[in-house]
CSV table of C-alpha atoms and ligand atoms in Angstrom, one decimal:
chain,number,residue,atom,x,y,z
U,118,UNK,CA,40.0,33.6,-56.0
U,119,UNK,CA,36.5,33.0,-54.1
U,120,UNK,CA,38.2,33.5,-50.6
U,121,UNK,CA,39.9,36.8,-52.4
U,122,UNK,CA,37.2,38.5,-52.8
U,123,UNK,CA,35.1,37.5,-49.8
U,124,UNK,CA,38.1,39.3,-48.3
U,125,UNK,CA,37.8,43.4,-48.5
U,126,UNK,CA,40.8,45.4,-49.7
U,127,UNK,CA,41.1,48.7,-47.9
U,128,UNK,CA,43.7,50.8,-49.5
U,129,UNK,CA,44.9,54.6,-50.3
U,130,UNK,CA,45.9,56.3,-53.1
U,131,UNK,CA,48.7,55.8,-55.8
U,132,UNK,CA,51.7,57.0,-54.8
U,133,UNK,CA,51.0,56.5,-51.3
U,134,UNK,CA,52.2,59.1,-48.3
U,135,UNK,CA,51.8,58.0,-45.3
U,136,UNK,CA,47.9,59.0,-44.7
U,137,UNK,CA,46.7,56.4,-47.3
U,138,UNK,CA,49.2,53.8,-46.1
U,139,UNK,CA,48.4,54.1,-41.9
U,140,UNK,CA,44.7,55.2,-42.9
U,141,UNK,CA,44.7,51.9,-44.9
U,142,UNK,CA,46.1,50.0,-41.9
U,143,UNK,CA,44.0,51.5,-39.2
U,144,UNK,CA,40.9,51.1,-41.1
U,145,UNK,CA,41.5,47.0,-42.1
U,146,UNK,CA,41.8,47.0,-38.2
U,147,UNK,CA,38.6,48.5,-37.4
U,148,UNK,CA,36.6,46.6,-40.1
U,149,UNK,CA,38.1,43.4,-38.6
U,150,UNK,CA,37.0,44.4,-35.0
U,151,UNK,CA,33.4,44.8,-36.3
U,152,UNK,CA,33.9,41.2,-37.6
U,153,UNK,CA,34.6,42.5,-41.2
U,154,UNK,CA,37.3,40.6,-43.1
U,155,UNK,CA,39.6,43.4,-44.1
U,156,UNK,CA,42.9,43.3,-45.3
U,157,UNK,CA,45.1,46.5,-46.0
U,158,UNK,CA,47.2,46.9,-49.1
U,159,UNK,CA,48.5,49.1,-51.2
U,160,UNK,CA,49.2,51.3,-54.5
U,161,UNK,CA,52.5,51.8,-54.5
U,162,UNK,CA,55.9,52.5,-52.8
U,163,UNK,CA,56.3,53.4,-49.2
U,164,UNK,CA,57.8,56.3,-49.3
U,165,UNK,CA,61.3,57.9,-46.8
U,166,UNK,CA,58.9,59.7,-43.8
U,167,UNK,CA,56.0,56.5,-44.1
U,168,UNK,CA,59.2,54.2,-43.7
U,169,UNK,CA,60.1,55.9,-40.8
U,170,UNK,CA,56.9,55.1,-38.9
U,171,UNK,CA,56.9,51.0,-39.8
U,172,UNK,CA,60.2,51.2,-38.1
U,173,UNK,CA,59.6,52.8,-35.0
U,174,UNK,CA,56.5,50.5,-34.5
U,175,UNK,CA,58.6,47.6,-36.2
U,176,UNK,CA,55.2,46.0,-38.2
U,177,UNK,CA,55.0,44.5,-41.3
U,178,UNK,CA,54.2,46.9,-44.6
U,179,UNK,CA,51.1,45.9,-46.5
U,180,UNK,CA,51.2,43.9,-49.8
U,181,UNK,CA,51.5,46.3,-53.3
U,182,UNK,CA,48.7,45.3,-55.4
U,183,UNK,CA,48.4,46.4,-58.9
U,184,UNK,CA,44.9,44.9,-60.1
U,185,UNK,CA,41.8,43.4,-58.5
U,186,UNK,CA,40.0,40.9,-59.4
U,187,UNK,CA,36.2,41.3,-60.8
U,188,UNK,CA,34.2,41.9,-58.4
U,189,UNK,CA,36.5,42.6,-55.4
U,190,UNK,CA,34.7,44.1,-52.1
U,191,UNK,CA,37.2,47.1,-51.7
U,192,UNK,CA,37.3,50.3,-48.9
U,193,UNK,CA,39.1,53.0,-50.3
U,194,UNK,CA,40.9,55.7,-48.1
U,195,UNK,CA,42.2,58.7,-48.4
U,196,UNK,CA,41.2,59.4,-51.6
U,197,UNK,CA,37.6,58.8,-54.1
U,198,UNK,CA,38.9,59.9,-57.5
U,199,UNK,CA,39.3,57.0,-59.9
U,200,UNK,CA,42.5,58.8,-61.7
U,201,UNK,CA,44.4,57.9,-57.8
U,202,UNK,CA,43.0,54.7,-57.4
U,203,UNK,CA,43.7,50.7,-58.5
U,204,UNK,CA,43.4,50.4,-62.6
U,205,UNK,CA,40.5,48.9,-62.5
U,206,UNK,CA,38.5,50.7,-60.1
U,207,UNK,CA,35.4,50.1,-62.5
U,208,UNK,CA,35.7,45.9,-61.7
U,209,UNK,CA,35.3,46.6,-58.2
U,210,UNK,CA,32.2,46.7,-55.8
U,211,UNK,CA,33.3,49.7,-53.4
U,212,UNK,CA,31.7,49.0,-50.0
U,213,UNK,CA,33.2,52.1,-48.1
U,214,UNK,CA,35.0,55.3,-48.9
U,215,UNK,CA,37.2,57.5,-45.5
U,216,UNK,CA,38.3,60.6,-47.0
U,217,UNK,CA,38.9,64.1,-46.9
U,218,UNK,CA,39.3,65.4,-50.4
U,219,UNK,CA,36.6,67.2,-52.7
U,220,UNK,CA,33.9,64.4,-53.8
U,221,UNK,CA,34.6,63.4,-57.7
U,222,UNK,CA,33.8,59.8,-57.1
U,223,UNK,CA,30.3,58.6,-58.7
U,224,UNK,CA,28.5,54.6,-58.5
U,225,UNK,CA,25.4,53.4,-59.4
U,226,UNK,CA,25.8,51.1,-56.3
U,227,UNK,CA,24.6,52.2,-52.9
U,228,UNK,CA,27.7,52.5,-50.2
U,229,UNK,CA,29.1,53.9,-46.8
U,230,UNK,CA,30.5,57.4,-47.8
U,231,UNK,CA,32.1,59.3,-45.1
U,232,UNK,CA,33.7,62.5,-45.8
U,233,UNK,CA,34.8,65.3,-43.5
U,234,UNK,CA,36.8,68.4,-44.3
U,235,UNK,CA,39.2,67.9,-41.7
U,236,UNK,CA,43.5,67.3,-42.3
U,237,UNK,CA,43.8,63.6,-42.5
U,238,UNK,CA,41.6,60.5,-42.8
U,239,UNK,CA,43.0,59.9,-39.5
U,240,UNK,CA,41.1,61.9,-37.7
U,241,UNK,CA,37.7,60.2,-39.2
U,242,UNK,CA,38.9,57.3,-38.5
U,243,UNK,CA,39.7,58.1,-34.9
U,244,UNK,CA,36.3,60.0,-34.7
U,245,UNK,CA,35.3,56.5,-36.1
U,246,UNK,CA,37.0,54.3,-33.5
U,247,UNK,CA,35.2,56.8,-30.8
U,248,UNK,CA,31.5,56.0,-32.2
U,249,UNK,CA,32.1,52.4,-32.2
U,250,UNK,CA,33.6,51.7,-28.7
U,251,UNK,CA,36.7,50.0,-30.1
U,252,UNK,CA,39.9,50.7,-28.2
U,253,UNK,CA,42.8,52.7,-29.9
U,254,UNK,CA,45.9,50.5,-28.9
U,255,UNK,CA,49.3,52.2,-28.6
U,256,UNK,CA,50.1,51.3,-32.3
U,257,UNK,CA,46.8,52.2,-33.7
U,258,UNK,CA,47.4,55.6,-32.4
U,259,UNK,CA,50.7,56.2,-33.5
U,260,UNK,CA,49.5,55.2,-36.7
U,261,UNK,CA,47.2,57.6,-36.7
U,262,UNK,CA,49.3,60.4,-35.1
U,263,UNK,CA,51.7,59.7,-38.2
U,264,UNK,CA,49.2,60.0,-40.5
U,265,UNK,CA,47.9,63.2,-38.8
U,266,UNK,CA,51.1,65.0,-38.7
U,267,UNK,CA,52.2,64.0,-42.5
U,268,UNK,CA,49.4,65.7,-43.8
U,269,UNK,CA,49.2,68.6,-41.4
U,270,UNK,CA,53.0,69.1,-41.3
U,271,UNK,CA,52.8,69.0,-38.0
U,272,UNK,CA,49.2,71.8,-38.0
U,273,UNK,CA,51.0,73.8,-40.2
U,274,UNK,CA,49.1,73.6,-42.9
U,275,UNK,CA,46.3,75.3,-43.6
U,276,UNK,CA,44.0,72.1,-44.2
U,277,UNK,CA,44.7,71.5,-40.0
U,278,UNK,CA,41.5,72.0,-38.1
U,279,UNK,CA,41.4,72.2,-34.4
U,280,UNK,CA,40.0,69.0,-34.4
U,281,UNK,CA,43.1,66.9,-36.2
U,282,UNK,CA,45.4,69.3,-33.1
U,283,UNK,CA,43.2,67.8,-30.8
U,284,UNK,CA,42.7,64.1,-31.3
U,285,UNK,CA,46.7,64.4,-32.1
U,286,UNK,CA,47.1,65.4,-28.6
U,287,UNK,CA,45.6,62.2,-27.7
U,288,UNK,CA,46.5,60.0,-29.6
U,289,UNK,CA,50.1,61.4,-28.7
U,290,UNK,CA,49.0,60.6,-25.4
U,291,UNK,CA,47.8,56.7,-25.8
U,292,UNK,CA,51.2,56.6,-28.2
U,293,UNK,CA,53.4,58.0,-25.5
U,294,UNK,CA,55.5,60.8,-27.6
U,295,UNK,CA,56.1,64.0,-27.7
U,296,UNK,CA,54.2,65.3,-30.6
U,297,UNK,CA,57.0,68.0,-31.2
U,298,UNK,CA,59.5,65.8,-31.2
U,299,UNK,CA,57.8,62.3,-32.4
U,300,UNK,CA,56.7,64.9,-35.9
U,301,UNK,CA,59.8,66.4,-36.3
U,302,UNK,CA,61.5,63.4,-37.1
U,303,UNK,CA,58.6,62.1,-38.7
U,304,UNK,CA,58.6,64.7,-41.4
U,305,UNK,CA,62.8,65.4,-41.7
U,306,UNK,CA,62.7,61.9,-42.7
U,307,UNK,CA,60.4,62.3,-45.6
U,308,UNK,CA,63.1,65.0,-46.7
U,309,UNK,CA,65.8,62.8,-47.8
U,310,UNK,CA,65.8,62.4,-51.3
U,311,UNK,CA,69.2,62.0,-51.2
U,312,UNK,CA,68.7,58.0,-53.1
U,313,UNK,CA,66.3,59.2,-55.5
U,314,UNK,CA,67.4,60.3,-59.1
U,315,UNK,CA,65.1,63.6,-60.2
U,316,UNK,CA,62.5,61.5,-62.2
U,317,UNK,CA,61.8,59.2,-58.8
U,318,UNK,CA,61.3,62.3,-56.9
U,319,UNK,CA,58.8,63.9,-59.0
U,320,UNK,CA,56.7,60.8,-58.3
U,321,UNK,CA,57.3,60.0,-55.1
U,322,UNK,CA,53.5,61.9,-54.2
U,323,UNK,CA,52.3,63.3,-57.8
U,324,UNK,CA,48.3,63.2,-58.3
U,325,UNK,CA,46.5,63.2,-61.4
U,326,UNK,CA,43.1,65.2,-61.9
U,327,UNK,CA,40.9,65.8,-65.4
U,328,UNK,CA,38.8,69.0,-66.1
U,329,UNK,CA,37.2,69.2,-69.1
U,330,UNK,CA,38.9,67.8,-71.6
U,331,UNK,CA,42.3,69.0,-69.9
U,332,UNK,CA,44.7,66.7,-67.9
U,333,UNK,CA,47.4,67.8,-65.2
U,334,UNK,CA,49.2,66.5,-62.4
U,335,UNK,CA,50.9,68.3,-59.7
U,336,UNK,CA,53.4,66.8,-57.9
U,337,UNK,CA,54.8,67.6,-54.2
U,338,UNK,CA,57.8,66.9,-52.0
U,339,UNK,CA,58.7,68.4,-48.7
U,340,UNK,CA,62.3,69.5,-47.6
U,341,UNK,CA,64.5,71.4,-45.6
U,342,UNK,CA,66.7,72.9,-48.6
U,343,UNK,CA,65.2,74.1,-51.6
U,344,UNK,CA,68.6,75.2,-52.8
U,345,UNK,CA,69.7,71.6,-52.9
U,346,UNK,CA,67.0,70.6,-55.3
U,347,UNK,CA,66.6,73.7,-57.6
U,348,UNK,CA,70.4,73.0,-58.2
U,349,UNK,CA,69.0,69.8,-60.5
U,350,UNK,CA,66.6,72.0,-62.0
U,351,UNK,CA,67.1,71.3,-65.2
U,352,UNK,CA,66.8,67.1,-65.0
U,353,UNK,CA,63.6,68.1,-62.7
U,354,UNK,CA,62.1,69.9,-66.2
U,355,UNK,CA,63.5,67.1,-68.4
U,356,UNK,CA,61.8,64.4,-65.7
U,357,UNK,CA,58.7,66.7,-66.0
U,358,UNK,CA,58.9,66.8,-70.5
U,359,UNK,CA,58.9,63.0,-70.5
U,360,UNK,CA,56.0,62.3,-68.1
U,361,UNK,CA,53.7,65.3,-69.9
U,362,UNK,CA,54.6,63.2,-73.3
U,363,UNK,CA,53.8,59.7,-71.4
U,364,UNK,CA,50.8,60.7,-69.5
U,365,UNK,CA,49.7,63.1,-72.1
U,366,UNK,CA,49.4,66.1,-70.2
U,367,UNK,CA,48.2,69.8,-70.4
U,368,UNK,CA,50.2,71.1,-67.5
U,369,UNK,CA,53.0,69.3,-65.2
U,370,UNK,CA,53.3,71.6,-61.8
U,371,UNK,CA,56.3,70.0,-59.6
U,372,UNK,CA,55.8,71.9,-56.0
U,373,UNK,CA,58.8,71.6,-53.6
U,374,UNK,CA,57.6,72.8,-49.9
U,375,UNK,CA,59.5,73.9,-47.4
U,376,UNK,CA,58.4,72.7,-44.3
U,377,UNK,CA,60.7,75.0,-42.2
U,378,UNK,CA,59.3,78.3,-43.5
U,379,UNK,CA,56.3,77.1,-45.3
U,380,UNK,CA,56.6,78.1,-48.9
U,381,UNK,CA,56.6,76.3,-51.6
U,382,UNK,CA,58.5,76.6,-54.8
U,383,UNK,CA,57.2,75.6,-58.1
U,384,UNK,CA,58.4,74.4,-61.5
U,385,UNK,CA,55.5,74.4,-64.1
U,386,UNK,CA,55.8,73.2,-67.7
U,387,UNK,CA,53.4,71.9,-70.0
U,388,UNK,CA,50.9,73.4,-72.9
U,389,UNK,CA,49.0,75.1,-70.0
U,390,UNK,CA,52.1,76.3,-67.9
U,391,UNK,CA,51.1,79.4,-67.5
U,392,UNK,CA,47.8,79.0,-65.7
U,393,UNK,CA,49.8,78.9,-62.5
U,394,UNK,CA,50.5,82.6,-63.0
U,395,UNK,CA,46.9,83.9,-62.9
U,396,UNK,CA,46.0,80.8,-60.3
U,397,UNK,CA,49.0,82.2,-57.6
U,398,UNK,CA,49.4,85.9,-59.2
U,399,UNK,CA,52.9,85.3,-59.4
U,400,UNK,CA,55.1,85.7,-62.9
U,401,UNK,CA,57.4,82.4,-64.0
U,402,UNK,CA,61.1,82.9,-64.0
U,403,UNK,CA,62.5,80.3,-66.1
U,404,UNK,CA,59.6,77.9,-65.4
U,405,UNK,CA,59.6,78.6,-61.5
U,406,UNK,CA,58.1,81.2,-58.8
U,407,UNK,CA,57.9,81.0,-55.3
U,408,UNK,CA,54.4,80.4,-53.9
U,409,UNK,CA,55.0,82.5,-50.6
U,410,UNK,CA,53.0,80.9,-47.5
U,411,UNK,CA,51.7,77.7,-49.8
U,412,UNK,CA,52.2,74.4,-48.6
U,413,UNK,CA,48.8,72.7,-49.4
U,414,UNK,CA,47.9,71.0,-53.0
U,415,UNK,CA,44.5,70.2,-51.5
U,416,UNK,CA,43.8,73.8,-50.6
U,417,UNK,CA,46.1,75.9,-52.0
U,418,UNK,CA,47.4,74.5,-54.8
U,419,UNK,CA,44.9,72.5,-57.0
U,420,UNK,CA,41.6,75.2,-56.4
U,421,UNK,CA,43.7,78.3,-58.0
U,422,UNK,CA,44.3,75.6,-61.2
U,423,UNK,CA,41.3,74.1,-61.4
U,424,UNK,CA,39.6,78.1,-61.2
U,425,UNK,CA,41.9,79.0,-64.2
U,426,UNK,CA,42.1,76.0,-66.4
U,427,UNK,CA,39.8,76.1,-69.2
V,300,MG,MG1,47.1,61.4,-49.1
V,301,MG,MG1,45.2,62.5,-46.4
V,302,MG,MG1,49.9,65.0,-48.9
């Protein structure tokens, strides 16, 4: 247990995309080329598109963990908010925090805190790599790259800054692929859900966040055919009814986004379900509404809930 703990867990968010998994791995390799002892793991399963990466680069996947022990030296990436992280955060001492989310995360312990509102903890961690003189190897980067075009879908989104279209150009470069086409099957192969009953696809990327007193998650998954999932609607809204009676929630908001035209469409149930009308200004048919050009929860999606939820 000694040796445990002298070894630091680096790891993303629950329900991991692939961001908090290759951020995970990426960082673990830099700490260890400082002459850190750093081990990636992770929170949960690997999801379709993050599967896709590990085997093109044919590498192992990092452990699951579900606990740590008291005590445990822990780097967390890709997230800061104790509801997305290990059970019990509270045990741990947190040396380091990568991220690119709002800041909710307090300690009475000092740390390293890097933040930058950028569209991927890649791209810290490349800018990272840079200031530390330690090379990017062909897998490093297509980590990274992966990461990068998850969470941009492929610069799409609105959280891509000309620096994550930049540093993907080179890592692109050091991975030798066309970005185009290395990201386009990337992100089609997050889109088949075709093994996964409703209830596993709701949490194949759902976050929970707390205001006030009030509790809601909002859950996301990309595709190429929103017909082909709104066709399930109604097992979606019964998936949705028994996690808002598990988890005890105000609001449940299940966003499908289409990464061919960039909308999303929404499902929204819950005590609270019609804060998503005033957040989006649209009107719920049936418990649904297209968001029209809305493809990021970070920037899109939770502000207009958190603004109306009171
Ligand atoms: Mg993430
Ligand atoms: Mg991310
Ligand atoms: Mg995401």
């Amino acid at each position: 247990m000694e040796n445990l703990i002298n070894e630091t867990l680096v790891f993303g968010h629950k329900n991991p995309d692939t961001d908090a998994i290759m951020s995970a791995m990426v960082m673990a390799n830099l700490e260890n080329k400082l002459g850190n002892n750093a081990k990636a793991v992770r929170l949960g399963n690997i999801n379709k598109e993050t599967e896709y990466v590990f085997n093109y680069l044919g590498i192992e996947r990092p452990e699951l963990i579900e606990d740590i022990a008291d005590g445990q030296n822990i780097i967390l990436v890709d997230h800061n908010e104790s509801t997305q992280s290990v059970n019990n955060l509270s045990n741990a001492k947190v040396q380091k925090i990568v991220d690119h989310h709002a800041i909710n995360f307090t300690t009475s312990a000092p740390l390293y805190y890097r933040a930058e509102p950028v569209g991927c903890t890649s791209t810290v961690l490349y800018k990272m790599y840079k200031e530390n003189d330690v090379e990017i190897s062909k897998e490093i980067a297509t980590m990274m790259l992966s990461a990068i075009v998850s969470d941009t879908l492929l610069f799409k989104s609105p959280t891509c800054t000309t620096e994550d279209k930049s540093i993907a150009e080179k890592l692109a470069n050091i991975a030798g692929v066309d970005v185009e086409v290395y990201g386009t099957e990337l992100l089609k192969a997050g889109t088949d859900l075709s093994e996964f009953t409703p209830a596993e696809i709701i949490n194949i990327d759902s976050k929970l966040f707390e205001k006030g007193g009030k509790r809601f998650k909002i859950a996301q998954v990309n595709t190429a055919d929103l017909d082909s999932i709104f066709k399930d609607k109604v097992y979606f809204e019964a998936a949705i009814n028994d996690e808002i009676k598990k988890d005890n929630l105000d609001l449940y908001m299940f966003a499908a986004t289409d990464i061919i035209n960039s909308n999303s469409k929404i499902i929204s149930l819950g005590n609270d379900s019609a804060v998503v009308e005033k957040a989006y200004g649209v009107t719920l048919d049936n418990n649904t509404a297209l968001l029209e050009n809305v493809v990021s929860r970070k920037k899109q999606m939770l502000p207009g809930i958190l603004d109306n939820l009171d």
